[in-house]
Amino acid sequence: KAGVTQTPRYLIKTRGQQVTLSCSPISGHRSVSWYQQTPGQGLQFLFEYFSETQRNKGNFPGRFSGRQFSNSRSEMNVSTLELGDSALYLCASSFHRAGTEAFFGQGTRLTVV
Amino acid sequence: DQQVKQNSPSLSVQEGRISILNCDYTNSMFDYFLWYKKYPAEGPTFLISISSIKDKNEDGRFTVFLNKSAKHLSLHIVPSQPGDSAVYFCAATSMDSNYQLIWGAGTKLIIKP
């Protein structure tokens, strides 16, 4: 059974640009959550999608957005990138909903210069 | 407001001895707790969980203890092995938070040979 796949693994962008990250969950999983991890911080919750609907949202500015497709694949978009957006972005999939055992991808390391 | 706290950023333990990782929470509505393990450049992997109706859950070398009155949980690893060296995250959730996982900042465990 394939795991959670995130692409790309690494990304370098300049301030002001926008970026789209992709996540393919485990087959059959309908919940996809996104997290931001910065050095010394725990995982900061961005949002959760379930059956193409955003079900939960963290405390991030509107520059951070996402969507989920009918095949449960999800994308996350960050517009007008700032230096502070440099982080590891993790995607997690669950069968039912976030909060049960979640399976994580390897993450996308975003560096904003 | 940090609802889940892991007050030890790092912990060093001799191989073969017991590792005890601690986690405190403030929200009495949390009813499900999880521990994840993370290696560098990888996503977190689920380790063990416990429901608030229990005070102990065991899985092989890993045991999680929950003290609801103290709002405290701990992860015991016995015996500790070099492969256990990783960052350990505690997470909590509840219906009250719409099952969003609330994460601690993590504790880096170093197992010394």
PDB file of N, CA and C in Angstrom, chain B residues 13-78:
ATOM      1  N   VAL B  13      19.605   9.401  27.076  1.00  0.00           N
ATOM      2  CA  VAL B  13      19.438   8.178  27.876  1.00  0.00           C
ATOM      3  C   VAL B  13      20.432   7.123  27.406  1.00  0.00           C
ATOM      4  N   GLN B  14      20.948   6.354  28.326  1.00  0.00           N
ATOM      5  CA  GLN B  14      21.864   5.272  27.987  1.00  0.00           C
ATOM      6  C   GLN B  14      21.087   4.122  27.340  1.00  0.00           C
ATOM      7  N   GLU B  15      21.696   3.532  26.332  1.00  0.00           N
ATOM      8  CA  GLU B  15      21.097   2.369  25.685  1.00  0.00           C
ATOM      9  C   GLU B  15      20.791   1.297  26.727  1.00  0.00           C
ATOM     10  N   GLY B  16      19.595   0.693  26.612  1.00  0.00           N
ATOM     11  CA  GLY B  16      19.202  -0.360  27.537  1.00  0.00           C
ATOM     12  C   GLY B  16      18.411   0.138  28.744  1.00  0.00           C
ATOM     13  N   ARG B  17      18.525   1.438  29.010  1.00  0.00           N
ATOM     14  CA  ARG B  17      17.787   1.989  30.150  1.00  0.00           C
ATOM     15  C   ARG B  17      16.399   2.446  29.714  1.00  0.00           C
ATOM     16  N   ILE B  18      15.647   2.957  30.666  1.00  0.00           N
ATOM     17  CA  ILE B  18      14.299   3.433  30.368  1.00  0.00           C
ATOM     18  C   ILE B  18      14.334   4.904  29.938  1.00  0.00           C
ATOM     19  N   SER B  19      13.565   5.208  28.895  1.00  0.00           N
ATOM     20  CA  SER B  19      13.376   6.610  28.473  1.00  0.00           C
ATOM     21  C   SER B  19      11.963   7.013  28.882  1.00  0.00           C
ATOM     22  N   ILE B  20      11.853   8.161  29.512  1.00  0.00           N
ATOM     23  CA  ILE B  20      10.539   8.662  29.919  1.00  0.00           C
ATOM     24  C   ILE B  20      10.359  10.056  29.338  1.00  0.00           C
ATOM     25  N   LEU B  21       9.386  10.180  28.468  1.00  0.00           N
ATOM     26  CA  LEU B  21       9.086  11.470  27.847  1.00  0.00           C
ATOM     27  C   LEU B  21       7.759  11.971  28.410  1.00  0.00           C
ATOM     28  N   ASN B  22       7.745  13.230  28.753  1.00  0.00           N
ATOM     29  CA  ASN B  22       6.574  13.793  29.428  1.00  0.00           C
ATOM     30  C   ASN B  22       5.821  14.809  28.580  1.00  0.00           C
ATOM     31  N   CYS B  23       4.538  14.917  28.895  1.00  0.00           N
ATOM     32  CA  CYS B  23       3.660  15.827  28.156  1.00  0.00           C
ATOM     33  C   CYS B  23       2.566  16.310  29.095  1.00  0.00           C
ATOM     34  N   ASP B  24       2.329  17.609  29.116  1.00  0.00           N
ATOM     35  CA  ASP B  24       1.262  18.184  29.926  1.00  0.00           C
ATOM     36  C   ASP B  24       0.261  18.888  29.033  1.00  0.00           C
ATOM     37  N   TYR B  25      -0.987  18.896  29.446  1.00  0.00           N
ATOM     38  CA  TYR B  25      -2.005  19.578  28.653  1.00  0.00           C
ATOM     39  C   TYR B  25      -2.888  20.414  29.571  1.00  0.00           C
ATOM     40  N   THR B  26      -3.543  21.383  28.992  1.00  0.00           N
ATOM     41  CA  THR B  26      -4.355  22.293  29.793  1.00  0.00           C
ATOM     42  C   THR B  26      -5.855  22.125  29.549  1.00  0.00           C
ATOM     43  N   ASN B  27      -6.214  21.600  28.413  1.00  0.00           N
ATOM     44  CA  ASN B  27      -7.622  21.497  28.050  1.00  0.00           C
ATOM     45  C   ASN B  27      -8.213  20.186  28.575  1.00  0.00           C
ATOM     46  N   SER B  28      -9.102  20.291  29.545  1.00  0.00           N
ATOM     47  CA  SER B  28      -9.681  19.092  30.155  1.00  0.00           C
ATOM     48  C   SER B  28     -10.643  18.369  29.209  1.00  0.00           C
ATOM     49  N   MET B  29     -10.952  18.981  28.076  1.00  0.00           N
ATOM     50  CA  MET B  29     -11.852  18.342  27.112  1.00  0.00           C
ATOM     51  C   MET B  29     -11.122  17.345  26.204  1.00  0.00           C
ATOM     52  N   PHE B  30      -9.811  17.371  26.213  1.00  0.00           N
ATOM     53  CA  PHE B  30      -9.077  16.409  25.397  1.00  0.00           C
ATOM     54  C   PHE B  30      -9.439  14.994  25.853  1.00  0.00           C
ATOM     55  N   ASP B  31      -9.738  14.129  24.880  1.00  0.00           N
ATOM     56  CA  ASP B  31     -10.138  12.778  25.259  1.00  0.00           C
ATOM     57  C   ASP B  31      -9.356  11.687  24.520  1.00  0.00           C
ATOM     58  N   TYR B  32      -8.387  12.110  23.714  1.00  0.00           N
ATOM     59  CA  TYR B  32      -7.590  11.123  22.986  1.00  0.00           C
ATOM     60  C   TYR B  32      -6.210  11.707  22.794  1.00  0.00           C
ATOM     61  N   PHE B  33      -5.199  10.885  23.095  1.00  0.00           N
ATOM     62  CA  PHE B  33      -3.824  11.381  23.076  1.00  0.00           C
ATOM     63  C   PHE B  33      -2.965  10.440  22.239  1.00  0.00           C
ATOM     64  N   LEU B  34      -2.028  11.022  21.511  1.00  0.00           N
ATOM     65  CA  LEU B  34      -1.200  10.231  20.608  1.00  0.00           C
ATOM     66  C   LEU B  34       0.256  10.647  20.768  1.00  0.00           C
ATOM     67  N   TRP B  35       1.135   9.696  20.514  1.00  0.00           N
ATOM     68  CA  TRP B  35       2.565   9.965  20.439  1.00  0.00           C
ATOM     69  C   TRP B  35       3.037   9.626  19.026  1.00  0.00           C
ATOM     70  N   TYR B  36       3.844  10.538  18.486  1.00  0.00           N
ATOM     71  CA  TYR B  36       4.444  10.343  17.182  1.00  0.00           C
ATOM     72  C   TYR B  36       5.951  10.461  17.331  1.00  0.00           C
ATOM     73  N   LYS B  37       6.631   9.784  16.429  1.00  0.00           N
ATOM     74  CA  LYS B  37       8.093   9.796  16.403  1.00  0.00           C
ATOM     75  C   LYS B  37       8.515  10.361  15.059  1.00  0.00           C
ATOM     76  N   LYS B  38       9.536  11.216  15.082  1.00  0.00           N
ATOM     77  CA  LYS B  38       9.971  11.825  13.825  1.00  0.00           C
ATOM     78  C   LYS B  38      11.473  11.768  13.680  1.00  0.00           C
ATOM     79  N   TYR B  39      11.907  11.199  12.554  1.00  0.00           N
ATOM     80  CA  TYR B  39      13.322  11.238  12.182  1.00  0.00           C
ATOM     81  C   TYR B  39      13.551  12.456  11.292  1.00  0.00           C
ATOM     82  N   PRO B  40      14.789  12.964  11.243  1.00  0.00           N
ATOM     83  CA  PRO B  40      15.080  14.104  10.369  1.00  0.00           C
ATOM     84  C   PRO B  40      14.698  13.814   8.920  1.00  0.00           C
ATOM     85  N   ALA B  41      14.186  14.805   8.255  1.00  0.00           N
ATOM     86  CA  ALA B  41      13.823  14.735   6.834  1.00  0.00           C
ATOM     87  C   ALA B  41      12.725  13.717   6.552  1.00  0.00           C
ATOM     88  N   GLU B  42      11.993  13.300   7.577  1.00  0.00           N
ATOM     89  CA  GLU B  42      10.847  12.415   7.364  1.00  0.00           C
ATOM     90  C   GLU B  42       9.628  12.989   8.070  1.00  0.00           C
ATOM     91  N   GLY B  43       8.448  12.550   7.656  1.00  0.00           N
ATOM     92  CA  GLY B  43       7.246  12.933   8.378  1.00  0.00           C
ATOM     93  C   GLY B  43       7.116  12.141   9.661  1.00  0.00           C
ATOM     94  N   PRO B  44       6.342  12.628  10.621  1.00  0.00           N
ATOM     95  CA  PRO B  44       6.129  11.883  11.872  1.00  0.00           C
ATOM     96  C   PRO B  44       5.438  10.553  11.594  1.00  0.00           C
ATOM     97  N   THR B  45       5.744   9.563  12.404  1.00  0.00           N
ATOM     98  CA  THR B  45       5.057   8.265  12.304  1.00  0.00           C
ATOM     99  C   THR B  45       4.362   7.982  13.626  1.00  0.00           C
ATOM    100  N   PHE B  46       3.161   7.471  13.522  1.00  0.00           N
ATOM    101  CA  PHE B  46       2.358   7.168  14.702  1.00  0.00           C
ATOM    102  C   PHE B  46       3.023   6.077  15.525  1.00  0.00           C
ATOM    103  N   LEU B  47       3.009   6.278  16.830  1.00  0.00           N
ATOM    104  CA  LEU B  47       3.662   5.327  17.735  1.00  0.00           C
ATOM    105  C   LEU B  47       2.641   4.596  18.605  1.00  0.00           C
ATOM    106  N   ILE B  48       1.890   5.353  19.369  1.00  0.00           N
ATOM    107  CA  ILE B  48       0.958   4.760  20.320  1.00  0.00           C
ATOM    108  C   ILE B  48      -0.052   5.812  20.740  1.00  0.00           C
ATOM    109  N   SER B  49      -1.231   5.378  21.146  1.00  0.00           N
ATOM    110  CA  SER B  49      -2.259   6.330  21.563  1.00  0.00           C
ATOM    111  C   SER B  49      -2.948   5.827  22.825  1.00  0.00           C
ATOM    112  N   ILE B  50      -3.726   6.714  23.427  1.00  0.00           N
ATOM    113  CA  ILE B  50      -4.484   6.335  24.604  1.00  0.00           C
ATOM    114  C   ILE B  50      -5.751   7.163  24.674  1.00  0.00           C
ATOM    115  N   SER B  51      -6.834   6.500  25.013  1.00  0.00           N
ATOM    116  CA  SER B  51      -8.103   7.176  25.214  1.00  0.00           C
ATOM    117  C   SER B  51      -8.195   7.639  26.662  1.00  0.00           C
ATOM    118  N   SER B  52      -8.974   8.669  26.895  1.00  0.00           N
ATOM    119  CA  SER B  52      -9.093   9.209  28.255  1.00  0.00           C
ATOM    120  C   SER B  52      -9.817   8.266  29.218  1.00  0.00           C
ATOM    121  N   ILE B  53     -10.413   7.205  28.682  1.00  0.00           N
ATOM    122  CA  ILE B  53     -11.081   6.255  29.587  1.00  0.00           C
ATOM    123  C   ILE B  53     -10.083   5.247  30.151  1.00  0.00           C
ATOM    124  N   LYS B  54      -8.854   5.302  29.667  1.00  0.00           N
ATOM    125  CA  LYS B  54      -7.815   4.402  30.162  1.00  0.00           C
ATOM    126  C   LYS B  54      -6.740   5.209  30.881  1.00  0.00           C
ATOM    127  N   ASP B  55      -5.919   4.514  31.658  1.00  0.00           N
ATOM    128  CA  ASP B  55      -4.782   5.203  32.261  1.00  0.00           C
ATOM    129  C   ASP B  55      -3.448   4.602  31.802  1.00  0.00           C
ATOM    130  N   LYS B  56      -3.539   3.556  31.002  1.00  0.00           N
ATOM    131  CA  LYS B  56      -2.312   2.929  30.522  1.00  0.00           C
ATOM    132  C   LYS B  56      -2.593   2.193  29.223  1.00  0.00           C
ATOM    133  N   ASN B  57      -1.641   2.279  28.312  1.00  0.00           N
ATOM    134  CA  ASN B  57      -1.717   1.490  27.091  1.00  0.00           C
ATOM    135  C   ASN B  57      -0.311   1.046  26.730  1.00  0.00           C
ATOM    136  N   GLU B  58      -0.182  -0.219  26.406  1.00  0.00           N
ATOM    137  CA  GLU B  58       1.135  -0.807  26.189  1.00  0.00           C
ATOM    138  C   GLU B  58       1.220  -1.431  24.803  1.00  0.00           C
ATOM    139  N   ASP B  59       2.363  -1.240  24.160  1.00  0.00           N
ATOM    140  CA  ASP B  59       2.597  -1.850  22.862  1.00  0.00           C
ATOM    141  C   ASP B  59       4.086  -2.166  22.746  1.00  0.00           C
ATOM    142  N   GLY B  60       4.403  -3.405  23.066  1.00  0.00           N
ATOM    143  CA  GLY B  60       5.814  -3.803  22.997  1.00  0.00           C
ATOM    144  C   GLY B  60       6.649  -3.039  24.008  1.00  0.00           C
ATOM    145  N   ARG B  61       7.686  -2.370  23.497  1.00  0.00           N
ATOM    146  CA  ARG B  61       8.576  -1.611  24.390  1.00  0.00           C
ATOM    147  C   ARG B  61       7.987  -0.262  24.807  1.00  0.00           C
ATOM    148  N   PHE B  62       6.873   0.101  24.235  1.00  0.00           N
ATOM    149  CA  PHE B  62       6.291   1.428  24.463  1.00  0.00           C
ATOM    150  C   PHE B  62       5.044   1.350  25.344  1.00  0.00           C
ATOM    151  N   THR B  63       5.020   2.180  26.364  1.00  0.00           N
ATOM    152  CA  THR B  63       3.859   2.274  27.250  1.00  0.00           C
ATOM    153  C   THR B  63       3.526   3.742  27.453  1.00  0.00           C
ATOM    154  N   VAL B  64       2.266   4.080  27.310  1.00  0.00           N
ATOM    155  CA  VAL B  64       1.827   5.439  27.589  1.00  0.00           C
ATOM    156  C   VAL B  64       0.960   5.418  28.837  1.00  0.00           C
ATOM    157  N   PHE B  65       1.235   6.361  29.731  1.00  0.00           N
ATOM    158  CA  PHE B  65       0.471   6.502  30.975  1.00  0.00           C
ATOM    159  C   PHE B  65      -0.264   7.840  30.932  1.00  0.00           C
ATOM    160  N   LEU B  66      -1.512   7.814  31.373  1.00  0.00           N
ATOM    161  CA  LEU B  66      -2.301   9.040  31.403  1.00  0.00           C
ATOM    162  C   LEU B  66      -2.792   9.303  32.825  1.00  0.00           C
ATOM    163  N   ASN B  67      -2.507  10.488  33.324  1.00  0.00           N
ATOM    164  CA  ASN B  67      -2.980  10.937  34.636  1.00  0.00           C
ATOM    165  C   ASN B  67      -3.907  12.122  34.401  1.00  0.00           C
ATOM    166  N   LYS B  68      -5.199  11.840  34.347  1.00  0.00           N
ATOM    167  CA  LYS B  68      -6.165  12.880  33.991  1.00  0.00           C
ATOM    168  C   LYS B  68      -6.244  13.976  35.035  1.00  0.00           C
ATOM    169  N   SER B  69      -6.136  13.626  36.279  1.00  0.00           N
ATOM    170  CA  SER B  69      -6.258  14.646  37.329  1.00  0.00           C
ATOM    171  C   SER B  69      -5.110  15.641  37.249  1.00  0.00           C
ATOM    172  N   ALA B  70      -3.935  15.146  36.855  1.00  0.00           N
ATOM    173  CA  ALA B  70      -2.767  16.027  36.730  1.00  0.00           C
ATOM    174  C   ALA B  70      -2.635  16.595  35.314  1.00  0.00           C
ATOM    175  N   LYS B  71      -3.500  16.157  34.417  1.00  0.00           N
ATOM    176  CA  LYS B  71      -3.412  16.538  33.002  1.00  0.00           C
ATOM    177  C   LYS B  71      -1.995  16.280  32.479  1.00  0.00           C
ATOM    178  N   HIS B  72      -1.583  15.068  32.661  1.00  0.00           N
ATOM    179  CA  HIS B  72      -0.205  14.701  32.342  1.00  0.00           C
ATOM    180  C   HIS B  72      -0.187  13.312  31.708  1.00  0.00           C
ATOM    181  N   LEU B  73       0.618  13.180  30.669  1.00  0.00           N
ATOM    182  CA  LEU B  73       0.855  11.843  30.136  1.00  0.00           C
ATOM    183  C   LEU B  73       2.340  11.654  29.890  1.00  0.00           C
ATOM    184  N   SER B  74       2.740  10.395  29.886  1.00  0.00           N
ATOM    185  CA  SER B  74       4.148  10.093  29.686  1.00  0.00           C
ATOM    186  C   SER B  74       4.279   8.871  28.789  1.00  0.00           C
ATOM    187  N   LEU B  75       5.375   8.842  28.081  1.00  0.00           N
ATOM    188  CA  LEU B  75       5.717   7.718  27.210  1.00  0.00           C
ATOM    189  C   LEU B  75       6.968   7.065  27.772  1.00  0.00           C
ATOM    190  N   HIS B  76       6.866   5.769  28.048  1.00  0.00           N
ATOM    191  CA  HIS B  76       8.000   5.017  28.553  1.00  0.00           C
ATOM    192  C   HIS B  76       8.498   4.084  27.458  1.00  0.00           C
ATOM    193  N   ILE B  77       9.800   4.083  27.263  1.00  0.00           N
ATOM    194  CA  ILE B  77      10.415   3.185  26.285  1.00  0.00           C
ATOM    195  C   ILE B  77      11.411   2.312  27.039  1.00  0.00           C
ATOM    196  N   VAL B  78      11.138   1.004  27.041  1.00  0.00           N
ATOM    197  CA  VAL B  78      12.005   0.079  27.768  1.00  0.00           C
ATOM    198  C   VAL B  78      12.219  -1.206  26.963  1.00  0.00           C
TER     199      VAL B  78
END
